[in-house]
Short mmCIF file of N, CA, C and O in Angstrom, two decimals:
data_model
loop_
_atom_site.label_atom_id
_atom_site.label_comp_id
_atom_site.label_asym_id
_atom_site.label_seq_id
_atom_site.Cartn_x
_atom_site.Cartn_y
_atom_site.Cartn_z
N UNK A 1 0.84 -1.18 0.00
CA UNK A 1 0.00 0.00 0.00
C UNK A 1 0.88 1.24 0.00
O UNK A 1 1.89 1.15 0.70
N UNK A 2 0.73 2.14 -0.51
CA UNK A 2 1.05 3.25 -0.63
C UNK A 2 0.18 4.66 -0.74
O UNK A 2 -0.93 4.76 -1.24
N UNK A 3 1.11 5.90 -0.03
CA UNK A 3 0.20 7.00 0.50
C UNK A 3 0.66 8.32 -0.29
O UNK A 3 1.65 8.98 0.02
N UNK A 4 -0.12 8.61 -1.28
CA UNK A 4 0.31 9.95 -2.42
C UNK A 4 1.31 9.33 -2.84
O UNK A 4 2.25 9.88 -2.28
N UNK A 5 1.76 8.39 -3.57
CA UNK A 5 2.93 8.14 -4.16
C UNK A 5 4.07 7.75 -3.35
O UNK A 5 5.08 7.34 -3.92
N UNK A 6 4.01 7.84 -1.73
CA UNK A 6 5.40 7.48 -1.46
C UNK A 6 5.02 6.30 -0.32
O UNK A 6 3.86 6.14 0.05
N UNK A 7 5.86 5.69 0.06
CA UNK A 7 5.67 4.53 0.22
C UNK A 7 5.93 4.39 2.24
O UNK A 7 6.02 5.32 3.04
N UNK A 8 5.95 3.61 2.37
CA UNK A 8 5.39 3.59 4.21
C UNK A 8 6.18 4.24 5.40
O UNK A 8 5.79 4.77 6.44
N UNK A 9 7.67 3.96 4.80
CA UNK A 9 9.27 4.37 5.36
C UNK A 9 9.11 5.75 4.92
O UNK A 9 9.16 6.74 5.66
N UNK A 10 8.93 5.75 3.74
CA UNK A 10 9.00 7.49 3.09
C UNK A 10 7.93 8.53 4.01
O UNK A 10 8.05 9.73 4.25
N UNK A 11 6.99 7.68 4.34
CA UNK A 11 5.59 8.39 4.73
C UNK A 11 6.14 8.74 6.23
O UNK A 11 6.00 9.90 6.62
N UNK A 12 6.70 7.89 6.98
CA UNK A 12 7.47 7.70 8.33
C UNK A 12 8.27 9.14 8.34
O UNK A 12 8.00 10.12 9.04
N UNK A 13 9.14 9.03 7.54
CA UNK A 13 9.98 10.32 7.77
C UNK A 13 9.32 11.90 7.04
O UNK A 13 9.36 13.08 7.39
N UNK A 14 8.82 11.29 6.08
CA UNK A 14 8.32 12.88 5.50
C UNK A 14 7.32 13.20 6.89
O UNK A 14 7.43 14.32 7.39
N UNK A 15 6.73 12.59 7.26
CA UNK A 15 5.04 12.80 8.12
C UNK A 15 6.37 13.29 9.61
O UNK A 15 5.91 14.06 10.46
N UNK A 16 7.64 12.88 9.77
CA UNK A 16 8.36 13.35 10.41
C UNK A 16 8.53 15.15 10.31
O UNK A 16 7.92 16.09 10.82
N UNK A 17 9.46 15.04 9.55
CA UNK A 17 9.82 16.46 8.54
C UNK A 17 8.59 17.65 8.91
O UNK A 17 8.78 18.75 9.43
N UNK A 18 7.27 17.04 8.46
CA UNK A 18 6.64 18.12 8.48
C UNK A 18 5.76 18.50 9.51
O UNK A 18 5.19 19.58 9.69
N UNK A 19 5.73 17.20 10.30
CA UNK A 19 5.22 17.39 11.53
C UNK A 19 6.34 18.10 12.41
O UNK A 19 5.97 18.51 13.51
N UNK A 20 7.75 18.30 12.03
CA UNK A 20 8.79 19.52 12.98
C UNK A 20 8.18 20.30 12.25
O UNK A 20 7.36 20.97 12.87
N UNK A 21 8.23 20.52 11.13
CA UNK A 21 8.32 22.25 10.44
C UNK A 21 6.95 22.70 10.81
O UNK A 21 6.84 23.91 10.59
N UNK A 22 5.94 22.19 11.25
CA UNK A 22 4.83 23.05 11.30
C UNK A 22 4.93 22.85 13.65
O UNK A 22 4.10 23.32 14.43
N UNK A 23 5.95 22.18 13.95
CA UNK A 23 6.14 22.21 15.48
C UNK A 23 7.20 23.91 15.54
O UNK A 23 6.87 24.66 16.46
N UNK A 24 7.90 24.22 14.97
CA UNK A 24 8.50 25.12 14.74
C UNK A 24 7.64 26.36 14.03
O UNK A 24 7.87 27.48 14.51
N UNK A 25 6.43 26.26 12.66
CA UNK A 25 5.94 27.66 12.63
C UNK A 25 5.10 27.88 13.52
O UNK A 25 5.19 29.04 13.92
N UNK A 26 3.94 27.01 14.27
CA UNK A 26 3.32 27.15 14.98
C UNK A 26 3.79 27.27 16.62
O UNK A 26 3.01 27.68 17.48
N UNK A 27 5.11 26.87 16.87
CA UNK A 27 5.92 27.67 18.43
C UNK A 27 4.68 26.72 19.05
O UNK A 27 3.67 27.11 19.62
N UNK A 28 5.02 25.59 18.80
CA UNK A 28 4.47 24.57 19.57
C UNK A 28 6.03 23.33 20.05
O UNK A 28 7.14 23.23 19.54
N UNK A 29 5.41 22.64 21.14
CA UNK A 29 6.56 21.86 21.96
C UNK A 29 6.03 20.48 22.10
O UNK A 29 5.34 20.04 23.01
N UNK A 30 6.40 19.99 21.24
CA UNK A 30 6.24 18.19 20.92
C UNK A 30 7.17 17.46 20.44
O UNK A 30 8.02 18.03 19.74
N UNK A 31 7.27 16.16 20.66
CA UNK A 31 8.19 15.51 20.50
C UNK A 31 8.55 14.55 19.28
O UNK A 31 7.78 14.59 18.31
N UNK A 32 9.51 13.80 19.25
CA UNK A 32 9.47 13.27 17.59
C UNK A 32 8.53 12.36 17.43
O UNK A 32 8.27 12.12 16.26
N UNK A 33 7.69 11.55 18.54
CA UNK A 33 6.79 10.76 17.60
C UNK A 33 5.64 11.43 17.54
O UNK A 33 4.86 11.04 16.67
N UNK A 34 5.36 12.18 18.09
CA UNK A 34 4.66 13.21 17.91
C UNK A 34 3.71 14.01 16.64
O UNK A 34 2.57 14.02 16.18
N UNK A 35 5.28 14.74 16.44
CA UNK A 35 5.52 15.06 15.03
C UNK A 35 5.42 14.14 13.82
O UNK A 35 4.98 14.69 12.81
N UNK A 36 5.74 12.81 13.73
CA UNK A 36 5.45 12.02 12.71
C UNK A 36 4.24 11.60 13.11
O UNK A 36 3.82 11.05 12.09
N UNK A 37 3.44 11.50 13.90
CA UNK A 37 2.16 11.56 13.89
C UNK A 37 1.25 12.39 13.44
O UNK A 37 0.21 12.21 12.80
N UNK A 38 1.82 13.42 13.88
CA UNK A 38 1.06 15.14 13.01
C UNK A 38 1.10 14.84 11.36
O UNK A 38 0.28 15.00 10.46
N UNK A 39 2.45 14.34 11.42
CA UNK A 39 2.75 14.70 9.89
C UNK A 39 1.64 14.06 8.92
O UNK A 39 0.95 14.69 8.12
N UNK A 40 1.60 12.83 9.15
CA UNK A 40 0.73 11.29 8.68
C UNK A 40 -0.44 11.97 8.98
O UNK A 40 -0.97 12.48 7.99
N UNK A 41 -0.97 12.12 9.95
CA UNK A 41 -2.56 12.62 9.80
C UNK A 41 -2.93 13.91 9.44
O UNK A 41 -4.07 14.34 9.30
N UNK A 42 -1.74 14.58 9.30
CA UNK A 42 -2.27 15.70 9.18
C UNK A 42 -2.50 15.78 7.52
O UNK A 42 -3.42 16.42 7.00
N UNK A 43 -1.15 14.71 6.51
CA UNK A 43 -1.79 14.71 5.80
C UNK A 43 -2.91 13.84 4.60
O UNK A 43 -3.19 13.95 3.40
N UNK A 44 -3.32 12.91 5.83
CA UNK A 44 -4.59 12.39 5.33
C UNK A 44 -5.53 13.36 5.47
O UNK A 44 -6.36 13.62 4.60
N UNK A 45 -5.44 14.12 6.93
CA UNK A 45 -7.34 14.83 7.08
C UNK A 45 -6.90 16.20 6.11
O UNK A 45 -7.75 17.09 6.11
N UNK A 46 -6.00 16.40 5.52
CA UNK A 46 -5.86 17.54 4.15
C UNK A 46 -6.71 17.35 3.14
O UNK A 46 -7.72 17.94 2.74
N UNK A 47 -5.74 15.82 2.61
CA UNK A 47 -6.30 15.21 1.47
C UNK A 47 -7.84 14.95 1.61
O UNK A 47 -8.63 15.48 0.83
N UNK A 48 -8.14 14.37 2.33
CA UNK A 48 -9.57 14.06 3.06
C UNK A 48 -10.80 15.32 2.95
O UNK A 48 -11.98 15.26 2.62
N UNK A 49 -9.86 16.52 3.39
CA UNK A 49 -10.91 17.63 3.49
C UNK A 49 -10.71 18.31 1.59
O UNK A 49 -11.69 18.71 0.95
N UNK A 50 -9.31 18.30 1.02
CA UNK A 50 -9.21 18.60 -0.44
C UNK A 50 -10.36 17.65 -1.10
O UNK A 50 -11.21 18.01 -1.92
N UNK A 51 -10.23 16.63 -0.66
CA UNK A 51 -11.17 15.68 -1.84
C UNK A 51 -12.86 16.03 -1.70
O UNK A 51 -13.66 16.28 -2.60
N UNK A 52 -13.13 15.92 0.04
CA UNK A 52 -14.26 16.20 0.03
C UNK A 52 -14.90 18.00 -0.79
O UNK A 52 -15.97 18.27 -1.32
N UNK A 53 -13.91 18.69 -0.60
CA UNK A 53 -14.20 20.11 -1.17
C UNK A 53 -14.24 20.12 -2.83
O UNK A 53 -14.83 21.09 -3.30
N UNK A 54 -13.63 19.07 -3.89
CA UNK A 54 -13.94 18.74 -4.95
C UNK A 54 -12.39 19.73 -5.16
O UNK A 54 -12.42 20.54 -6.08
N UNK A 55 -11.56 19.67 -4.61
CA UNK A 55 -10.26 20.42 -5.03
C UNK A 55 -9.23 19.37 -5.53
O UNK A 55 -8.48 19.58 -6.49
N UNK A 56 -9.26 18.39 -4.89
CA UNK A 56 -8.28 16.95 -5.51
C UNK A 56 -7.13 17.53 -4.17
O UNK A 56 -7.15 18.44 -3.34
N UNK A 57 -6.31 16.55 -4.51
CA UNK A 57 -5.30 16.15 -3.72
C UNK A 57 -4.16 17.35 -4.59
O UNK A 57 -4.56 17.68 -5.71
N UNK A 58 -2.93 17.92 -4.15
CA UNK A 58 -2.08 19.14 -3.72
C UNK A 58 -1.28 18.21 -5.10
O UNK A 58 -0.84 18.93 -6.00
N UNK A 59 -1.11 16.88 -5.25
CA UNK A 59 -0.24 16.16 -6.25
C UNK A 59 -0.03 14.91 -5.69
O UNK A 59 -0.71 14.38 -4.81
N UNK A 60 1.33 14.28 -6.48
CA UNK A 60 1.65 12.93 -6.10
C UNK A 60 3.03 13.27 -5.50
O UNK A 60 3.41 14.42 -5.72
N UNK A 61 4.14 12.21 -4.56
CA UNK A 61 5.72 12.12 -4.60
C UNK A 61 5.90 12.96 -3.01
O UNK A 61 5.10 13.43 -2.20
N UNK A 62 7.12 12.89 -3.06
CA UNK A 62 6.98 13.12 -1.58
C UNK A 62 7.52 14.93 -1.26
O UNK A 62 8.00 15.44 -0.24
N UNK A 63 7.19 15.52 -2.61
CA UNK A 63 7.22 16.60 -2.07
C UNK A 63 5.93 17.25 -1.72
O UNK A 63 5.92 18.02 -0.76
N UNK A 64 4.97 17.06 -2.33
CA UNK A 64 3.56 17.12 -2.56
C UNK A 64 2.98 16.74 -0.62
O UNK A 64 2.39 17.31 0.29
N UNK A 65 3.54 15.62 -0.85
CA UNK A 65 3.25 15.09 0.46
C UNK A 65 3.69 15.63 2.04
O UNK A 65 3.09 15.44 3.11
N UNK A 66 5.22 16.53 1.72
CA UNK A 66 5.39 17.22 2.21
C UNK A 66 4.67 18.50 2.61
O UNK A 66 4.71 18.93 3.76
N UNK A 67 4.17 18.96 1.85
CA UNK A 67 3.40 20.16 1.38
C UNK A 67 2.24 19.88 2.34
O UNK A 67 2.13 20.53 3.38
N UNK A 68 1.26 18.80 1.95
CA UNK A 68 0.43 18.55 2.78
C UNK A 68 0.13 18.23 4.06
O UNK A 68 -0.89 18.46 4.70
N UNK A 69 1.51 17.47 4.49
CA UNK A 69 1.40 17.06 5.64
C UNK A 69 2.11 17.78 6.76
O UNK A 69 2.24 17.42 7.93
N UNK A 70 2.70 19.27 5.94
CA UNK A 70 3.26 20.43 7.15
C UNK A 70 1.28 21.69 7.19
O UNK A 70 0.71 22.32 8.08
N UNK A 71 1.10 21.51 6.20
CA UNK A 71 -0.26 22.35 5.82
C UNK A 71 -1.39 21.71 7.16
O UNK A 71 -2.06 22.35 7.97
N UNK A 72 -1.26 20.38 6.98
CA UNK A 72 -2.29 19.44 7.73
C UNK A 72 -1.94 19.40 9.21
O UNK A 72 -2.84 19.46 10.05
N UNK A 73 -0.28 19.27 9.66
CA UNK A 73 -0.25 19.67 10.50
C UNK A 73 -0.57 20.70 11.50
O UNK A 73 -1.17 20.52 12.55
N UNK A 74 -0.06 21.89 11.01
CA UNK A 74 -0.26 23.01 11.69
C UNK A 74 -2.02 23.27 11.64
O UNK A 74 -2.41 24.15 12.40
N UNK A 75 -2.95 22.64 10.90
CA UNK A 75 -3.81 22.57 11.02
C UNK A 75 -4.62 21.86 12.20
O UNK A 75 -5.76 22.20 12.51
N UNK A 76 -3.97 20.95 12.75
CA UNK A 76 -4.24 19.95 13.84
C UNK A 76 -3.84 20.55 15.18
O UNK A 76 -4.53 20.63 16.19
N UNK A 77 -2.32 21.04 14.92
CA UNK A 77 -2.08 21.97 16.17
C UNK A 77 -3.08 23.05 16.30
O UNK A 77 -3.50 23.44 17.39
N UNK A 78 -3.39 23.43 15.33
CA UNK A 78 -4.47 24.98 15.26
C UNK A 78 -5.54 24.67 15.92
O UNK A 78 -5.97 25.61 16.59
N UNK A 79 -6.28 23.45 16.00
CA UNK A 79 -7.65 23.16 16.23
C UNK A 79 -7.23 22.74 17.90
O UNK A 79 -7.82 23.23 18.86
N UNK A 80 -5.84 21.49 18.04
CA UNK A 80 -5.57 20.94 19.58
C UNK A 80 -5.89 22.88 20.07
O UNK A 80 -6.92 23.23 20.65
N UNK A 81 -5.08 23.58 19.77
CA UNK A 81 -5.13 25.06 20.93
C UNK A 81 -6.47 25.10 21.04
O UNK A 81 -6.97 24.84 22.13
N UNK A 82 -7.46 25.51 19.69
CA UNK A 82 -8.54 26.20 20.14
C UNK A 82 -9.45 24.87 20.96
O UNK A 82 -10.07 25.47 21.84
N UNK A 83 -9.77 23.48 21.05
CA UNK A 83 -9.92 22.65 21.73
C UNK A 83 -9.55 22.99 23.68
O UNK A 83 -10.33 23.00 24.63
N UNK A 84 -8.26 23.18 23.62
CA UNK A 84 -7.82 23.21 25.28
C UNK A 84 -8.41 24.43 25.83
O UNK A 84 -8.63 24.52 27.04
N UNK A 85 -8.75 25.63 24.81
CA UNK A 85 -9.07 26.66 25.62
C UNK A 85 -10.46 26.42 26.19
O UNK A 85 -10.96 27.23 26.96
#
């Protein structure tokens, strides 16, 4: 199985990558599995919310995926804040 074109290891570290870069724009404090958790869901519920909006998915490969899954992140952190308040 494979996720936007890149494959499970790839998904591991990119969903890494962008789950820091959006732990860093958003001046949030989490840790590395964390962050590859952000990364991975953040960018399924992207794709998820792109598809349902009739926009399609951002592309294929793991830059695409990148793209989405720092976008999806900081999206997840955005909602955890307004949630705790």
């Amino acid at each position: 199985m494979e996720m936007n074109g890149v494959g499970w290891l790839a998904a591991i570290i990119i969903g890494g990558l962008a789950g820091w870069l959006a732990e860093k724009v958003m001046k949030s404090d989490m840790g590395l599995f964390m962050n590859i958790i952000l990364g991975i869901i953040g960018a399924v519920v992207l794709n998820a919310i792109l598809v349902a909006l009739n926009i399609g998915i951002l592309g294929v490969g793991w830059i695409a995926y990148l793209i989405t899954g720092f976008i999806g992140a900081c999206l997840l952190i955005w909602i955890g804040r307004l949630v705790r308040r």
